[in-house]
């Protein structure tokens, strides 16, 4: 089932909060286990929903989970979609500042698909922009997508931010992104989604 189907239901019912806490705890625990097995270090990224991010207790919750599971905060990255960040920018800045003080990394997911204000972007305590797959898909054939991806990478570099491209499926896409200086990539070119046990085998 697609997240686009179950997340709105979970948010409307209020179940997104216990589900979200379970996801963060499970991801942190798995990251700790991977490193205990000598397969790290790595950064575990977890998507946040709008409802989760709006909770004033979120920074305390994440900090508590990290303490309980024994994972240093620099190995956790919380992903926030551009639309959520821009929905309540002042509240987003306060939450990001709190998480940043705790050493927890934040990234902006689906960058370029919302209505970003660059004046807010420079105030957000994020360290990475994720280039949406809708721009990556046709970068080898669509001049506009190519220009947008290049511009996002250049903007991020100028602001001292890292970039990660999502939806990379071909070696041609990978070559273009490398040429433009994209820092990281994710997509089916590297791996399909894996279970925790499959991931351990993949890393080995």
GROMACS .gro file of C-alpha atoms in nm:
model
  204
    1UNK     CA    1   0.000   0.000   0.000
    2UNK     CA    2   0.133   0.341  -0.094
    3UNK     CA    3   0.212   0.593   0.184
    4UNK     CA    4  -0.011   0.834  -0.009
    5UNK     CA    5  -0.300   0.603   0.082
    6UNK     CA    6  -0.237   0.519   0.446
    7UNK     CA    7  -0.073   0.834   0.582
    8UNK     CA    8  -0.380   1.061   0.535
    9UNK     CA    9  -0.595   0.797   0.710
   10UNK     CA   10  -0.343   0.769   0.994
   11UNK     CA   11  -0.331   1.149   1.027
   12UNK     CA   12  -0.710   1.189   1.026
   13UNK     CA   13  -0.754   0.918   1.289
   14UNK     CA   14  -0.473   1.042   1.512
   15UNK     CA   15  -0.284   0.713   1.474
   16UNK     CA   16   0.004   0.888   1.298
   17UNK     CA   17   0.156   0.990   1.632
   18UNK     CA   18   0.200   0.640   1.783
   19UNK     CA   19   0.292   0.505   1.437
   20UNK     CA   20   0.543   0.786   1.389
   21UNK     CA   21   0.701   0.725   1.729
   22UNK     CA   22   0.731   0.353   1.650
   23UNK     CA   23   0.893   0.430   1.313
   24UNK     CA   24   1.152   0.666   1.465
   25UNK     CA   25   1.236   0.422   1.745
   26UNK     CA   26   1.261   0.125   1.507
   27UNK     CA   27   1.480   0.317   1.262
   28UNK     CA   28   1.710   0.440   1.540
   29UNK     CA   29   1.735   0.087   1.684
   30UNK     CA   30   1.817  -0.059   1.341
   31UNK     CA   31   2.083   0.206   1.280
   32UNK     CA   32   2.240   0.124   1.616
   33UNK     CA   33   2.234  -0.248   1.534
   34UNK     CA   34   2.394  -0.193   1.193
   35UNK     CA   35   2.680  -0.003   1.353
   36UNK     CA   36   2.713  -0.260   1.631
   37UNK     CA   37   2.761  -0.520   1.355
   38UNK     CA   38   3.051  -0.314   1.221
   39UNK     CA   39   2.867  -0.205   0.905
   40UNK     CA   40   2.857   0.168   0.971
   41UNK     CA   41   2.871   0.442   1.044
   42UNK     CA   42   2.569   0.555   0.848
   43UNK     CA   43   2.295   0.816   0.873
   44UNK     CA   44   1.941   0.684   0.911
   45UNK     CA   45   1.680   0.907   0.746
   46UNK     CA   46   1.318   0.913   0.867
   47UNK     CA   47   1.029   1.100   0.706
   48UNK     CA   48   0.810   1.314   0.931
   49UNK     CA   49   0.443   1.379   0.864
   50UNK     CA   50   0.286   1.723   0.899
   51UNK     CA   51   0.101   1.615   1.216
   52UNK     CA   52   0.419   1.482   1.376
   53UNK     CA   53   0.614   1.795   1.299
   54UNK     CA   54   0.343   2.019   1.442
   55UNK     CA   55   0.372   1.851   1.784
   56UNK     CA   56   0.567   2.077   2.025
   57UNK     CA   57   0.691   1.765   2.205
   58UNK     CA   58   0.866   1.627   1.894
   59UNK     CA   59   1.223   1.742   1.980
   60UNK     CA   60   1.194   1.597   2.334
   61UNK     CA   61   1.053   1.271   2.195
   62UNK     CA   62   1.332   1.229   1.940
   63UNK     CA   63   1.597   1.319   2.197
   64UNK     CA   64   1.453   1.066   2.442
   65UNK     CA   65   1.449   0.788   2.181
   66UNK     CA   66   1.811   0.858   2.086
   67UNK     CA   67   1.915   0.844   2.453
   68UNK     CA   68   1.722   0.525   2.522
   69UNK     CA   69   1.853   0.345   2.213
   70UNK     CA   70   2.209   0.474   2.249
   71UNK     CA   71   2.245   0.635   1.904
   72UNK     CA   72   2.444   0.960   1.876
   73UNK     CA   73   2.219   1.232   1.725
   74UNK     CA   74   2.444   1.295   1.424
   75UNK     CA   75   2.343   0.955   1.284
   76UNK     CA   76   1.973   1.048   1.256
   77UNK     CA   77   1.829   1.264   0.980
   78UNK     CA   78   1.467   1.382   0.986
   79UNK     CA   79   1.311   1.455   0.647
   80UNK     CA   80   1.047   1.725   0.619
   81UNK     CA   81   0.862   1.800   0.298
   82UNK     CA   82   0.888   2.148   0.158
   83UNK     CA   83   0.511   2.201   0.187
   84UNK     CA   84   0.507   2.116   0.557
   85UNK     CA   85   0.798   2.348   0.629
   86UNK     CA   86   0.633   2.635   0.444
   87UNK     CA   87   0.286   2.578   0.593
   88UNK     CA   88   0.389   2.735   0.925
   89UNK     CA   89   0.738   2.870   0.863
   90UNK     CA   90   0.785   3.042   1.200
   91UNK     CA   91   0.686   2.727   1.391
   92UNK     CA   92   0.907   2.524   1.157
   93UNK     CA   93   1.206   2.748   1.230
   94UNK     CA   94   1.155   2.709   1.608
   95UNK     CA   95   1.128   2.329   1.582
   96UNK     CA   96   1.431   2.306   1.353
   97UNK     CA   97   1.634   2.525   1.588
   98UNK     CA   98   1.545   2.298   1.879
   99UNK     CA   99   1.639   1.981   1.688
  100UNK     CA  100   1.958   2.145   1.558
  101UNK     CA  101   2.068   2.230   1.912
  102UNK     CA  102   2.036   1.862   1.996
  103UNK     CA  103   2.264   1.769   1.705
  104UNK     CA  104   1.984   1.613   1.498
  105UNK     CA  105   2.011   1.670   1.124
  106UNK     CA  106   1.719   1.785   0.911
  107UNK     CA  107   1.665   1.782   0.536
  108UNK     CA  108   1.400   1.928   0.306
  109UNK     CA  109   1.229   1.653   0.107
  110UNK     CA  110   1.071   1.697  -0.240
  111UNK     CA  111   1.248   2.030  -0.285
  112UNK     CA  112   1.116   2.232  -0.578
  113UNK     CA  113   0.762   2.087  -0.573
  114UNK     CA  114   0.615   2.333  -0.321
  115UNK     CA  115   0.626   2.709  -0.292
  116UNK     CA  116   0.951   2.780  -0.117
  117UNK     CA  117   1.047   3.126  -0.002
  118UNK     CA  118   1.422   3.159  -0.027
  119UNK     CA  119   1.412   3.409   0.260
  120UNK     CA  120   1.283   3.128   0.483
  121UNK     CA  121   1.513   2.865   0.338
  122UNK     CA  122   1.817   3.048   0.465
  123UNK     CA  123   1.664   3.052   0.816
  124UNK     CA  124   1.581   2.682   0.822
  125UNK     CA  125   1.838   2.478   1.015
  126UNK     CA  126   1.870   2.213   0.746
  127UNK     CA  127   2.182   2.065   0.596
  128UNK     CA  128   2.046   1.891   0.287
  129UNK     CA  129   1.798   1.946   0.003
  130UNK     CA  130   1.637   1.645  -0.165
  131UNK     CA  131   1.578   1.695  -0.538
  132UNK     CA  132   1.237   1.549  -0.620
  133UNK     CA  133   1.228   1.253  -0.854
  134UNK     CA  134   0.984   1.435  -1.083
  135UNK     CA  135   1.279   1.652  -1.192
  136UNK     CA  136   1.530   1.367  -1.203
  137UNK     CA  137   1.321   1.132  -1.417
  138UNK     CA  138   1.378   1.312  -1.749
  139UNK     CA  139   1.702   1.504  -1.688
  140UNK     CA  140   1.868   1.338  -1.986
  141UNK     CA  141   1.594   1.435  -2.230
  142UNK     CA  142   1.420   1.742  -2.082
  143UNK     CA  143   1.618   2.065  -2.095
  144UNK     CA  144   1.399   2.234  -1.833
  145UNK     CA  145   1.438   1.951  -1.580
  146UNK     CA  146   1.811   1.955  -1.646
  147UNK     CA  147   1.821   2.329  -1.577
  148UNK     CA  148   1.613   2.298  -1.257
  149UNK     CA  149   1.830   2.020  -1.116
  150UNK     CA  150   2.147   2.213  -1.196
  151UNK     CA  151   2.002   2.526  -1.035
  152UNK     CA  152   1.901   2.344  -0.714
  153UNK     CA  153   2.248   2.191  -0.680
  154UNK     CA  154   2.410   2.531  -0.738
  155UNK     CA  155   2.175   2.701  -0.489
  156UNK     CA  156   2.241   2.439  -0.223
  157UNK     CA  157   2.615   2.463  -0.277
  158UNK     CA  158   2.603   2.842  -0.242
  159UNK     CA  159   2.412   2.808   0.088
  160UNK     CA  160   2.654   2.545   0.217
  161UNK     CA  161   2.394   2.268   0.193
  162UNK     CA  162   2.430   1.915   0.061
  163UNK     CA  163   2.205   1.772  -0.212
  164UNK     CA  164   2.056   1.429  -0.266
  165UNK     CA  165   1.869   1.328  -0.582
  166UNK     CA  166   1.587   1.077  -0.548
  167UNK     CA  167   1.450   0.843  -0.811
  168UNK     CA  168   1.783   0.772  -0.982
  169UNK     CA  169   1.727   0.471  -1.205
  170UNK     CA  170   1.979   0.492  -1.489
  171UNK     CA  171   2.354   0.530  -1.522
  172UNK     CA  172   2.293   0.830  -1.749
  173UNK     CA  173   2.105   1.011  -1.472
  174UNK     CA  174   2.381   0.921  -1.229
  175UNK     CA  175   2.651   1.053  -1.465
  176UNK     CA  176   2.473   1.388  -1.512
  177UNK     CA  177   2.416   1.432  -1.138
  178UNK     CA  178   2.781   1.352  -1.065
  179UNK     CA  179   2.887   1.602  -1.329
  180UNK     CA  180   2.674   1.870  -1.163
  181UNK     CA  181   2.823   1.799  -0.819
  182UNK     CA  182   2.524   1.629  -0.653
  183UNK     CA  183   2.646   1.487  -0.321
  184UNK     CA  184   2.421   1.183  -0.281
  185UNK     CA  185   2.170   0.977  -0.479
  186UNK     CA  186   1.903   0.723  -0.406
  187UNK     CA  187   1.690   0.507  -0.632
  188UNK     CA  188   1.642   0.173  -0.803
  189UNK     CA  189   1.980   0.203  -0.979
  190UNK     CA  190   2.135   0.120  -0.642
  191UNK     CA  191   1.872  -0.097  -0.477
  192UNK     CA  192   1.503  -0.173  -0.451
  193UNK     CA  193   1.348  -0.128  -0.104
  194UNK     CA  194   1.483  -0.386   0.141
  195UNK     CA  195   1.375  -0.540   0.468
  196UNK     CA  196   1.606  -0.489   0.766
  197UNK     CA  197   1.761  -0.835   0.725
  198UNK     CA  198   1.807  -0.785   0.351
  199UNK     CA  199   1.974  -0.450   0.419
  200UNK     CA  200   2.228  -0.617   0.647
  201UNK     CA  201   2.314  -0.863   0.369
  202UNK     CA  202   2.334  -0.579   0.117
  203UNK     CA  203   2.575  -0.384   0.338
  204UNK     CA  204   2.791  -0.693   0.399
   0.00000   0.00000   0.00000
